[in-house]
Amino acid sequence: MESTRYEGRDYRTGRPFSVGVKGETITDVRPENRAEPGLWTAPALFDIQLNGFGGYGFNEAETSPESVAQVVRSQWRAGIGAFLPTVTTHSQERMLHSVRAVTDACRDPRIRRSILGIHLEGPHISPLDGPRGAHPLEHVRLPAWDEFLRMQEAADGRILLVTLAPELDGAIPFIERLVDAGVVAAIGHTNASANDLDAAIEAGARLSTHLGNGAHSLLPRHPNYIWEQLSRDQLDCSVIADGHHLPASVLKCILSCKGVERTILISDAITPAGLPPGTYPAAGGEVEVTAHGRISLAGTPYLAGAGAHLGQGVSNLVRMGVASRRDALRMASLHPARLLARDDRMGALEAGKLANLIQFSWTEEGIRVHRTMVGGQVVYDDGAD
Ligand SMILES: [Zn+2]
């Protein structure tokens, strides 16, 4: 098998280097002595929370293997080499439909390489306004292990991450069973007390999903579930950096408190993300997209999800001065891989890892992706070099 070298600029050091690729694997990474550093080169991004993009999504009645594939292609163009399609609170029938569409799409090996698994966000979340976010109240329900097993069977075992509210009846034994089944349990859309959070951690929960969002507009100054989760070192946290969900000051505080290593960047992008301003139908009712890419449930102040992909999140973190380029990229590649125990093969440019990489330039707006490679195959190339 032929091996190919990709020259570029190391995202960790800014220095010229090259990456050898043979088949689907990186053979070696070495420094180079060139005057021209070339394109920035980093691991392809990995988004553990993506609901849709560009008019296609995973939670629609029309969701099909083809619409799933459309989302995958939109992500390749943006430098996201892998992601977890995120199936959100709805009827069991609809959620099964979503899971089956994703599973069918994975029959195509190119699609399968980019869909590492499924994130179930709900339906076992808080019914309260605020914590529930944009999830439809009529479909919120208590944990039921039988239902999870049906979903997991329809998914061919692809469900890797489940977000739920630990204060619900039956949530703690449900978390224990998830952990026993090798599924990562995450806390989110919750009104949990400190005791609920401790019980969830004891049961094996490891992540706070989009900390600071899916929350009441007004909270007691302390104690509250945001401070409490921030203070639990056992929990990683995921954050949305689309410029609307969290102000720079809050992102800075979360990062200072959790540390870069325990922070994961997610997009939480939804179906109308990337579309022109307007009103669009969505799973939880109509949503409004503004000129600035803010997406809210029409007629409410509640965000319905994000309008920016993960690459824009990386760019925003850097532009806000909240993280270095290297750290922002790690939070969107290595850290999610580590949460899901995929860091043996993904999330870094090292010999033996999958050749999932991006080549890009840093512009004033942030990252502009020129090439995306997944498993040694170029899945996007803008033709400019
Ligand atoms: Zn959410």
mmCIF file of C-alpha atoms and ligand atoms in Angstrom:
data_model
loop_
_atom_site.group_PDB
_atom_site.id
_atom_site.type_symbol
_atom_site.label_atom_id
_atom_site.label_comp_id
_atom_site.label_asym_id
_atom_site.label_seq_id
_atom_site.Cartn_x
_atom_site.Cartn_y
_atom_site.Cartn_z
ATOM 1 C CA MET A 1 0.000 0.000 0.000
ATOM 2 C CA GLU A 2 1.281 3.450 -0.967
ATOM 3 C CA SER A 3 1.965 5.926 1.761
ATOM 4 C CA THR A 4 1.361 9.656 1.326
ATOM 5 C CA ARG A 5 2.864 12.623 3.181
ATOM 6 C CA TYR A 6 0.840 15.657 4.057
ATOM 7 C CA GLU A 7 2.880 18.757 4.763
ATOM 8 C CA GLY A 8 1.496 21.445 6.994
ATOM 9 C CA ARG A 9 1.825 23.521 10.112
ATOM 10 C CA ASP A 10 1.532 21.722 13.452
ATOM 11 C CA TYR A 11 -1.533 22.964 15.371
ATOM 12 C CA ARG A 12 0.341 22.456 18.648
ATOM 13 C CA THR A 13 3.517 24.381 17.823
ATOM 14 C CA GLY A 14 2.829 26.395 14.675
ATOM 15 C CA ARG A 15 5.965 24.841 13.133
ATOM 16 C CA PRO A 16 6.266 23.070 9.763
ATOM 17 C CA PHE A 17 5.786 19.319 9.984
ATOM 18 C CA SER A 18 4.470 16.444 7.920
ATOM 19 C CA VAL A 19 2.099 13.572 8.550
ATOM 20 C CA GLY A 20 2.621 10.204 6.853
ATOM 21 C CA VAL A 21 -0.568 8.310 6.015
ATOM 22 C CA LYS A 22 -0.864 4.709 4.874
ATOM 23 C CA GLY A 23 -4.298 3.226 4.385
ATOM 24 C CA GLU A 24 -6.466 4.561 7.172
ATOM 25 C CA THR A 25 -3.647 5.117 9.631
ATOM 26 C CA ILE A 26 -1.023 7.728 10.472
ATOM 27 C CA THR A 27 2.417 6.116 10.097
ATOM 28 C CA ASP A 28 4.535 8.937 11.512
ATOM 29 C CA VAL A 29 4.618 12.634 12.278
ATOM 30 C CA ARG A 30 7.882 14.518 11.872
ATOM 31 C CA PRO A 31 9.170 18.098 11.974
ATOM 32 C CA GLU A 32 10.240 19.594 8.641
ATOM 33 C CA ASN A 33 12.711 22.350 7.775
ATOM 34 C CA ARG A 34 10.729 24.538 5.432
ATOM 35 C CA ALA A 35 10.583 28.316 5.203
ATOM 36 C CA GLU A 36 6.867 28.178 4.331
ATOM 37 C CA PRO A 37 4.910 26.560 7.163
ATOM 38 C CA GLY A 38 1.932 25.668 4.934
ATOM 39 C CA LEU A 39 -1.657 25.067 6.029
ATOM 40 C CA TRP A 40 -2.512 24.563 9.684
ATOM 41 C CA THR A 41 -3.038 20.841 10.261
ATOM 42 C CA ALA A 42 -4.957 19.356 13.184
ATOM 43 C CA PRO A 43 -7.046 16.301 14.064
ATOM 44 C CA ALA A 44 -10.466 16.385 12.413
ATOM 45 C CA LEU A 45 -13.088 17.740 14.809
ATOM 46 C CA PHE A 46 -15.456 15.460 16.735
ATOM 47 C CA ASP A 47 -18.885 16.725 17.795
ATOM 48 C CA ILE A 48 -20.692 14.648 20.429
ATOM 49 C CA GLN A 49 -23.882 16.704 20.154
ATOM 50 C CA LEU A 50 -25.291 17.482 16.726
ATOM 51 C CA ASN A 51 -29.012 17.498 15.917
ATOM 52 C CA GLY A 52 -28.799 18.529 12.284
ATOM 53 C CA PHE A 53 -27.453 21.114 9.865
ATOM 54 C CA GLY A 54 -28.283 22.897 6.630
ATOM 55 C CA GLY A 55 -31.966 21.954 6.616
ATOM 56 C CA TYR A 56 -31.390 18.265 7.393
ATOM 57 C CA GLY A 57 -31.711 16.723 10.830
ATOM 58 C CA PHE A 58 -32.088 13.607 12.903
ATOM 59 C CA ASN A 59 -35.331 14.387 14.718
ATOM 60 C CA GLU A 60 -37.775 15.066 11.909
ATOM 61 C CA ALA A 61 -40.623 12.934 10.630
ATOM 62 C CA GLU A 62 -38.791 13.154 7.272
ATOM 63 C CA THR A 63 -35.448 11.999 8.690
ATOM 64 C CA SER A 64 -34.066 9.326 6.373
ATOM 65 C CA PRO A 65 -30.715 7.662 5.669
ATOM 66 C CA GLU A 66 -30.241 10.208 2.864
ATOM 67 C CA SER A 67 -30.862 13.211 5.124
ATOM 68 C CA VAL A 68 -28.421 11.715 7.640
ATOM 69 C CA ALA A 69 -25.847 11.459 4.843
ATOM 70 C CA GLN A 70 -26.510 15.114 3.902
ATOM 71 C CA VAL A 71 -25.628 16.181 7.433
ATOM 72 C CA VAL A 72 -22.446 14.102 7.320
ATOM 73 C CA ARG A 73 -21.362 15.835 4.103
ATOM 74 C CA SER A 74 -22.141 19.289 5.527
ATOM 75 C CA GLN A 75 -19.916 18.469 8.485
ATOM 76 C CA TRP A 76 -17.024 17.285 6.303
ATOM 77 C CA ARG A 77 -17.033 20.694 4.590
ATOM 78 C CA ALA A 78 -16.716 22.312 8.025
ATOM 79 C CA GLY A 79 -13.874 20.075 9.244
ATOM 80 C CA ILE A 80 -15.929 17.781 11.451
ATOM 81 C CA GLY A 81 -14.692 14.266 10.725
ATOM 82 C CA ALA A 82 -16.905 12.486 13.236
ATOM 83 C CA PHE A 83 -19.951 13.184 15.338
ATOM 84 C CA LEU A 84 -22.754 11.639 17.351
ATOM 85 C CA PRO A 85 -26.156 12.256 15.764
ATOM 86 C CA THR A 86 -28.234 13.446 18.688
ATOM 87 C CA VAL A 87 -31.762 12.091 19.029
ATOM 88 C CA THR A 88 -33.902 14.254 21.310
ATOM 89 C CA THR A 89 -37.115 13.926 23.328
ATOM 90 C CA HIS A 90 -40.105 12.803 21.270
ATOM 91 C CA SER A 91 -42.526 9.871 21.142
ATOM 92 C CA GLN A 92 -40.886 6.481 21.365
ATOM 93 C CA GLU A 93 -42.023 5.806 17.810
ATOM 94 C CA ARG A 94 -40.346 8.963 16.486
ATOM 95 C CA MET A 95 -37.143 8.370 18.423
ATOM 96 C CA LEU A 96 -36.982 4.799 17.060
ATOM 97 C CA HIS A 97 -37.515 6.185 13.562
ATOM 98 C CA SER A 98 -34.540 8.538 14.046
ATOM 99 C CA VAL A 99 -32.319 5.807 15.436
ATOM 100 C CA ARG A 100 -33.203 3.488 12.542
ATOM 101 C CA ALA A 101 -32.490 6.178 9.930
ATOM 102 C CA VAL A 102 -29.034 6.742 11.426
ATOM 103 C CA THR A 103 -28.397 2.996 11.615
ATOM 104 C CA ASP A 104 -29.442 2.504 7.978
ATOM 105 C CA ALA A 105 -27.237 5.398 6.860
ATOM 106 C CA CYS A 106 -24.294 3.615 8.502
ATOM 107 C CA ARG A 107 -24.505 0.803 5.923
ATOM 108 C CA ASP A 108 -22.401 3.115 3.746
ATOM 109 C CA PRO A 109 -18.833 2.664 5.053
ATOM 110 C CA ARG A 110 -17.916 6.319 4.354
ATOM 111 C CA ILE A 111 -20.845 7.475 6.461
ATOM 112 C CA ARG A 112 -20.139 4.867 9.130
ATOM 113 C CA ARG A 113 -16.591 6.173 9.639
ATOM 114 C CA SER A 114 -17.997 9.593 10.559
ATOM 115 C CA ILE A 115 -20.910 8.480 12.715
ATOM 116 C CA LEU A 116 -19.205 7.051 15.764
ATOM 117 C CA GLY A 117 -22.412 6.439 17.663
ATOM 118 C CA ILE A 118 -25.629 8.049 18.820
ATOM 119 C CA HIS A 119 -26.307 10.509 21.638
ATOM 120 C CA LEU A 120 -29.775 10.180 23.198
ATOM 121 C CA GLU A 121 -30.655 13.530 24.757
ATOM 122 C CA GLY A 122 -33.867 12.803 26.632
ATOM 123 C CA PRO A 123 -36.638 11.833 26.897
ATOM 124 C CA HIS A 124 -35.876 11.369 30.626
ATOM 125 C CA ILE A 125 -35.353 15.045 31.458
ATOM 126 C CA SER A 126 -36.904 17.661 33.715
ATOM 127 C CA PRO A 127 -40.465 18.646 32.737
ATOM 128 C CA LEU A 128 -39.923 22.171 34.130
ATOM 129 C CA ASP A 129 -39.890 25.246 31.910
ATOM 130 C CA GLY A 130 -36.272 26.326 31.588
ATOM 131 C CA PRO A 131 -34.452 23.080 32.403
ATOM 132 C CA ARG A 132 -36.533 21.342 29.723
ATOM 133 C CA GLY A 133 -35.247 23.803 27.120
ATOM 134 C CA ALA A 134 -36.907 23.290 23.747
ATOM 135 C CA HIS A 135 -37.824 19.638 24.365
ATOM 136 C CA PRO A 136 -41.604 19.082 24.010
ATOM 137 C CA LEU A 137 -43.265 18.633 27.413
ATOM 138 C CA GLU A 138 -45.782 16.054 26.177
ATOM 139 C CA HIS A 139 -42.963 13.619 25.373
ATOM 140 C CA VAL A 140 -40.895 14.026 28.545
ATOM 141 C CA ARG A 141 -41.090 10.787 30.563
ATOM 142 C CA LEU A 142 -39.532 8.811 33.396
ATOM 143 C CA PRO A 143 -36.598 6.454 32.814
ATOM 144 C CA ALA A 144 -37.651 3.029 31.535
ATOM 145 C CA TRP A 145 -34.956 0.459 30.877
ATOM 146 C CA ASP A 146 -37.111 -1.546 28.442
ATOM 147 C CA GLU A 147 -37.453 1.503 26.249
ATOM 148 C CA PHE A 148 -33.701 2.053 26.255
ATOM 149 C CA LEU A 149 -33.115 -1.572 25.249
ATOM 150 C CA ARG A 150 -35.504 -1.196 22.309
ATOM 151 C CA MET A 151 -33.630 1.928 21.171
ATOM 152 C CA GLN A 152 -30.246 0.288 21.604
ATOM 153 C CA GLU A 153 -31.389 -2.757 19.626
ATOM 154 C CA ALA A 154 -32.693 -0.538 16.797
ATOM 155 C CA ALA A 155 -29.335 1.264 16.906
ATOM 156 C CA ASP A 156 -27.317 -1.985 16.620
ATOM 157 C CA GLY A 157 -25.638 -0.974 19.879
ATOM 158 C CA ARG A 158 -24.606 2.462 18.596
ATOM 159 C CA ILE A 159 -25.979 4.508 21.519
ATOM 160 C CA LEU A 160 -22.843 5.676 23.341
ATOM 161 C CA LEU A 161 -24.085 8.647 25.333
ATOM 162 C CA VAL A 162 -27.357 9.369 27.169
ATOM 163 C CA THR A 163 -28.256 12.734 28.704
ATOM 164 C CA LEU A 164 -30.853 12.639 31.477
ATOM 165 C CA ALA A 165 -32.019 14.395 34.648
ATOM 166 C CA PRO A 166 -30.826 12.455 37.730
ATOM 167 C CA GLU A 167 -33.599 13.756 40.003
ATOM 168 C CA LEU A 168 -36.287 11.775 38.144
ATOM 169 C CA ASP A 169 -37.777 8.653 39.731
ATOM 170 C CA GLY A 170 -35.683 5.674 38.672
ATOM 171 C CA ALA A 171 -32.860 7.768 37.201
ATOM 172 C CA ILE A 172 -30.092 6.522 39.484
ATOM 173 C CA PRO A 173 -30.576 2.766 38.803
ATOM 174 C CA PHE A 174 -30.985 3.710 35.121
ATOM 175 C CA ILE A 175 -27.568 5.414 35.181
ATOM 176 C CA GLU A 176 -26.064 2.329 36.843
ATOM 177 C CA ARG A 177 -27.422 0.128 34.069
ATOM 178 C CA LEU A 178 -26.153 2.490 31.382
ATOM 179 C CA VAL A 179 -22.680 2.399 32.895
ATOM 180 C CA ASP A 180 -22.799 -1.427 33.140
ATOM 181 C CA ALA A 181 -23.747 -1.503 29.458
ATOM 182 C CA GLY A 182 -20.729 0.649 28.558
ATOM 183 C CA VAL A 183 -22.806 3.747 27.795
ATOM 184 C CA VAL A 184 -21.655 7.139 29.083
ATOM 185 C CA ALA A 185 -24.275 8.824 31.291
ATOM 186 C CA ALA A 186 -24.527 12.605 31.173
ATOM 187 C CA ILE A 187 -26.448 15.032 33.368
ATOM 188 C CA GLY A 188 -28.475 17.657 31.551
ATOM 189 C CA HIS A 189 -31.829 19.425 31.233
ATOM 190 C CA THR A 190 -31.976 19.000 34.979
ATOM 191 C CA ASN A 191 -33.219 20.583 38.171
ATOM 192 C CA ALA A 192 -31.001 18.329 40.294
ATOM 193 C CA SER A 193 -30.196 19.052 43.945
ATOM 194 C CA ALA A 194 -26.685 18.576 45.263
ATOM 195 C CA ASN A 195 -27.752 15.167 46.616
ATOM 196 C CA ASP A 196 -29.180 14.133 43.236
ATOM 197 C CA LEU A 197 -25.902 15.099 41.583
ATOM 198 C CA ASP A 198 -23.833 13.162 44.094
ATOM 199 C CA ALA A 199 -26.023 10.080 43.634
ATOM 200 C CA ALA A 200 -25.615 10.360 39.836
ATOM 201 C CA ILE A 201 -21.837 10.652 40.147
ATOM 202 C CA GLU A 202 -21.776 7.695 42.531
ATOM 203 C CA ALA A 203 -23.775 5.733 39.931
ATOM 204 C CA GLY A 204 -21.157 6.618 37.309
ATOM 205 C CA ALA A 205 -22.380 9.769 35.504
ATOM 206 C CA ARG A 206 -19.380 11.513 33.921
ATOM 207 C CA LEU A 207 -20.528 14.554 32.002
ATOM 208 C CA SER A 208 -22.565 17.726 32.419
ATOM 209 C CA THR A 209 -24.281 18.309 29.071
ATOM 210 C CA HIS A 210 -24.140 21.931 27.778
ATOM 211 C CA LEU A 211 -23.534 23.294 31.278
ATOM 212 C CA GLY A 212 -25.192 26.667 31.792
ATOM 213 C CA ASN A 213 -27.918 26.001 29.202
ATOM 214 C CA GLY A 214 -31.136 24.021 29.513
ATOM 215 C CA ALA A 215 -31.597 25.908 32.780
ATOM 216 C CA HIS A 216 -33.960 28.316 34.515
ATOM 217 C CA SER A 217 -33.661 31.956 33.447
ATOM 218 C CA LEU A 218 -33.528 32.840 37.183
ATOM 219 C CA LEU A 219 -31.875 30.704 39.866
ATOM 220 C CA PRO A 220 -31.201 31.057 43.602
ATOM 221 C CA ARG A 221 -27.716 32.596 43.878
ATOM 222 C CA HIS A 222 -26.575 29.476 45.778
ATOM 223 C CA PRO A 223 -26.878 26.649 46.004
ATOM 224 C CA ASN A 224 -27.946 25.893 42.453
ATOM 225 C CA TYR A 225 -27.295 23.117 39.965
ATOM 226 C CA ILE A 226 -24.808 25.144 37.919
ATOM 227 C CA TRP A 227 -22.430 25.886 40.826
ATOM 228 C CA GLU A 228 -22.891 22.338 42.130
ATOM 229 C CA GLN A 229 -21.945 20.744 38.810
ATOM 230 C CA LEU A 230 -19.034 23.138 38.379
ATOM 231 C CA SER A 231 -17.694 22.042 41.748
ATOM 232 C CA ARG A 232 -17.810 18.286 41.031
ATOM 233 C CA ASP A 233 -14.393 17.322 39.665
ATOM 234 C CA GLN A 234 -15.744 13.913 38.626
ATOM 235 C CA LEU A 235 -17.828 15.554 35.903
ATOM 236 C CA ASP A 236 -16.441 16.707 32.568
ATOM 237 C CA CYS A 237 -18.602 19.351 31.009
ATOM 238 C CA SER A 238 -19.647 20.192 27.490
ATOM 239 C CA VAL A 239 -20.189 23.784 26.405
ATOM 240 C CA ILE A 240 -21.702 25.528 23.399
ATOM 241 C CA ALA A 241 -19.604 28.406 22.047
ATOM 242 C CA ASP A 242 -21.885 29.711 19.300
ATOM 243 C CA GLY A 243 -21.816 33.247 20.715
ATOM 244 C CA HIS A 244 -25.455 33.027 21.905
ATOM 245 C CA HIS A 245 -25.727 30.211 24.454
ATOM 246 C CA LEU A 246 -23.009 31.410 26.833
ATOM 247 C CA PRO A 247 -21.296 34.792 27.139
ATOM 248 C CA ALA A 248 -17.495 34.842 27.018
ATOM 249 C CA SER A 249 -17.358 35.568 30.769
ATOM 250 C CA VAL A 250 -19.233 32.359 31.607
ATOM 251 C CA LEU A 251 -17.150 30.282 29.195
ATOM 252 C CA LYS A 252 -14.029 31.699 30.855
ATOM 253 C CA CYS A 253 -15.339 30.815 34.341
ATOM 254 C CA ILE A 254 -16.293 27.272 33.306
ATOM 255 C CA LEU A 255 -12.876 26.747 31.740
ATOM 256 C CA SER A 256 -11.077 28.132 34.779
ATOM 257 C CA CYS A 257 -13.103 25.955 37.090
ATOM 258 C CA LYS A 258 -13.161 22.677 35.140
ATOM 259 C CA GLY A 259 -9.820 23.154 33.420
ATOM 260 C CA VAL A 260 -9.263 22.744 29.702
ATOM 261 C CA GLU A 261 -8.766 18.993 30.073
ATOM 262 C CA ARG A 262 -12.254 18.408 31.437
ATOM 263 C CA THR A 263 -14.033 20.678 28.970
ATOM 264 C CA ILE A 264 -15.557 19.449 25.722
ATOM 265 C CA LEU A 265 -16.766 21.750 22.982
ATOM 266 C CA ILE A 266 -20.035 20.778 21.282
ATOM 267 C CA SER A 267 -22.077 22.516 18.597
ATOM 268 C CA ASP A 268 -25.630 21.443 19.566
ATOM 269 C CA ALA A 269 -26.447 22.645 16.035
ATOM 270 C CA ILE A 270 -29.995 21.986 14.877
ATOM 271 C CA THR A 271 -31.629 21.412 11.511
ATOM 272 C CA PRO A 272 -31.974 25.080 10.398
ATOM 273 C CA ALA A 273 -28.344 25.867 11.338
ATOM 274 C CA GLY A 274 -26.558 27.367 8.366
ATOM 275 C CA LEU A 275 -29.821 28.442 6.673
ATOM 276 C CA PRO A 276 -30.799 32.086 5.937
ATOM 277 C CA PRO A 277 -32.774 34.086 8.563
ATOM 278 C CA GLY A 278 -36.459 33.109 8.795
ATOM 279 C CA THR A 279 -38.975 30.884 10.551
ATOM 280 C CA TYR A 280 -38.648 27.148 10.136
ATOM 281 C CA PRO A 281 -40.616 24.130 11.376
ATOM 282 C CA ALA A 282 -38.832 22.033 14.030
ATOM 283 C CA ALA A 283 -39.463 19.037 16.273
ATOM 284 C CA GLY A 284 -40.500 21.227 19.234
ATOM 285 C CA GLY A 285 -42.607 23.725 17.229
ATOM 286 C CA GLU A 286 -41.483 26.597 14.993
ATOM 287 C CA VAL A 287 -38.045 28.112 15.366
ATOM 288 C CA GLU A 288 -36.744 31.515 14.391
ATOM 289 C CA VAL A 289 -33.298 32.016 12.854
ATOM 290 C CA THR A 290 -31.925 35.568 13.115
ATOM 291 C CA ALA A 291 -29.321 37.252 10.930
ATOM 292 C CA HIS A 292 -26.759 36.534 13.671
ATOM 293 C CA GLY A 293 -27.493 32.811 13.640
ATOM 294 C CA ARG A 294 -29.430 32.799 16.929
ATOM 295 C CA ILE A 295 -32.134 30.098 16.858
ATOM 296 C CA SER A 296 -34.996 30.331 19.372
ATOM 297 C CA LEU A 297 -38.391 28.710 19.799
ATOM 298 C CA ALA A 298 -40.650 31.170 17.963
ATOM 299 C CA GLY A 299 -42.293 33.610 20.398
ATOM 300 C CA THR A 300 -40.123 32.634 23.392
ATOM 301 C CA PRO A 301 -36.734 33.722 24.740
ATOM 302 C CA TYR A 302 -35.604 30.064 24.873
ATOM 303 C CA LEU A 303 -32.842 28.947 22.563
ATOM 304 C CA ALA A 304 -33.877 25.920 20.515
ATOM 305 C CA GLY A 305 -30.337 24.837 19.735
ATOM 306 C CA ALA A 306 -27.398 26.369 17.970
ATOM 307 C CA GLY A 307 -26.888 27.760 14.494
ATOM 308 C CA ALA A 308 -23.127 27.260 14.329
ATOM 309 C CA HIS A 309 -21.073 24.155 13.580
ATOM 310 C CA LEU A 310 -18.234 22.945 15.796
ATOM 311 C CA GLY A 311 -15.534 24.701 13.729
ATOM 312 C CA GLN A 312 -17.257 28.023 14.379
ATOM 313 C CA GLY A 313 -17.271 27.156 18.088
ATOM 314 C CA VAL A 314 -13.496 26.639 17.980
ATOM 315 C CA SER A 315 -13.106 29.950 16.169
ATOM 316 C CA ASN A 316 -15.342 31.738 18.694
ATOM 317 C CA LEU A 317 -13.416 30.438 21.714
ATOM 318 C CA VAL A 318 -10.209 31.803 20.222
ATOM 319 C CA ARG A 319 -11.722 35.100 19.092
ATOM 320 C CA MET A 320 -13.307 35.654 22.526
ATOM 321 C CA GLY A 321 -9.861 35.204 24.068
ATOM 322 C CA VAL A 322 -11.156 32.330 26.180
ATOM 323 C CA ALA A 323 -8.818 29.614 24.858
ATOM 324 C CA SER A 324 -5.623 29.273 22.828
ATOM 325 C CA ARG A 325 -5.901 27.834 19.319
ATOM 326 C CA ARG A 326 -4.350 24.591 20.463
ATOM 327 C CA ASP A 327 -6.654 24.233 23.460
ATOM 328 C CA ALA A 328 -9.781 25.127 21.485
ATOM 329 C CA LEU A 329 -8.920 22.451 18.928
ATOM 330 C CA ARG A 330 -8.226 19.851 21.636
ATOM 331 C CA MET A 331 -11.595 20.557 23.276
ATOM 332 C CA ALA A 332 -13.215 19.751 19.928
ATOM 333 C CA SER A 333 -11.206 16.632 19.078
ATOM 334 C CA LEU A 334 -9.175 14.877 21.785
ATOM 335 C CA HIS A 335 -11.422 15.556 24.769
ATOM 336 C CA PRO A 336 -14.650 14.157 23.275
ATOM 337 C CA ALA A 337 -12.689 11.118 22.046
ATOM 338 C CA ARG A 338 -11.370 10.594 25.569
ATOM 339 C CA LEU A 339 -14.842 10.780 27.126
ATOM 340 C CA LEU A 340 -15.979 7.956 24.837
ATOM 341 C CA ALA A 341 -12.734 5.956 25.179
ATOM 342 C CA ARG A 342 -11.903 6.469 21.495
ATOM 343 C CA ASP A 343 -8.680 8.370 22.166
ATOM 344 C CA ASP A 344 -6.614 5.274 21.389
ATOM 345 C CA ARG A 345 -7.521 5.855 17.707
ATOM 346 C CA MET A 346 -8.702 9.454 17.455
ATOM 347 C CA GLY A 347 -8.202 13.002 18.585
ATOM 348 C CA ALA A 348 -4.463 13.450 17.999
ATOM 349 C CA LEU A 349 -1.942 13.374 15.175
ATOM 350 C CA GLU A 350 0.276 10.478 16.246
ATOM 351 C CA ALA A 351 1.600 7.298 14.659
ATOM 352 C CA GLY A 352 -0.941 4.483 14.894
ATOM 353 C CA LYS A 353 -3.994 6.710 15.082
ATOM 354 C CA LEU A 354 -6.642 6.989 12.399
ATOM 355 C CA ALA A 355 -5.769 9.519 9.712
ATOM 356 C CA ASN A 356 -8.626 11.876 10.600
ATOM 357 C CA LEU A 357 -7.256 15.340 9.961
ATOM 358 C CA ILE A 358 -8.070 18.790 8.720
ATOM 359 C CA GLN A 359 -5.988 21.379 6.895
ATOM 360 C CA PHE A 360 -7.135 24.943 7.287
ATOM 361 C CA SER A 361 -6.176 28.596 7.501
ATOM 362 C CA TRP A 362 -6.816 30.903 10.466
ATOM 363 C CA THR A 363 -8.556 33.974 9.102
ATOM 364 C CA GLU A 364 -9.954 36.955 11.042
ATOM 365 C CA GLU A 365 -13.215 35.021 11.392
ATOM 366 C CA GLY A 366 -11.395 31.892 12.507
ATOM 367 C CA ILE A 367 -10.914 28.525 10.864
ATOM 368 C CA ARG A 368 -11.395 28.139 7.130
ATOM 369 C CA VAL A 369 -11.207 24.466 6.218
ATOM 370 C CA HIS A 370 -9.496 23.496 2.955
ATOM 371 C CA ARG A 371 -9.312 19.741 3.372
ATOM 372 C CA THR A 372 -10.886 17.095 5.604
ATOM 373 C CA MET A 373 -9.590 13.528 5.786
ATOM 374 C CA VAL A 374 -11.393 10.671 7.516
ATOM 375 C CA GLY A 375 -9.752 7.259 7.863
ATOM 376 C CA GLY A 376 -7.098 8.220 5.307
ATOM 377 C CA GLN A 377 -9.653 9.278 2.681
ATOM 378 C CA VAL A 378 -10.063 12.889 1.618
ATOM 379 C CA VAL A 379 -13.791 13.536 2.109
ATOM 380 C CA TYR A 380 -13.607 17.275 1.402
ATOM 381 C CA ASP A 381 -11.167 19.385 -0.573
ATOM 382 C CA ASP A 382 -11.902 22.972 -1.600
ATOM 383 C CA GLY A 383 -9.369 22.775 -4.436
ATOM 384 C CA ALA A 384 -7.294 25.700 -3.155
ATOM 385 C CA ASP A 385 -3.848 24.849 -1.827
HETATM 386 ZN ZN ZN B 1 -30.077 20.182 25.167
#
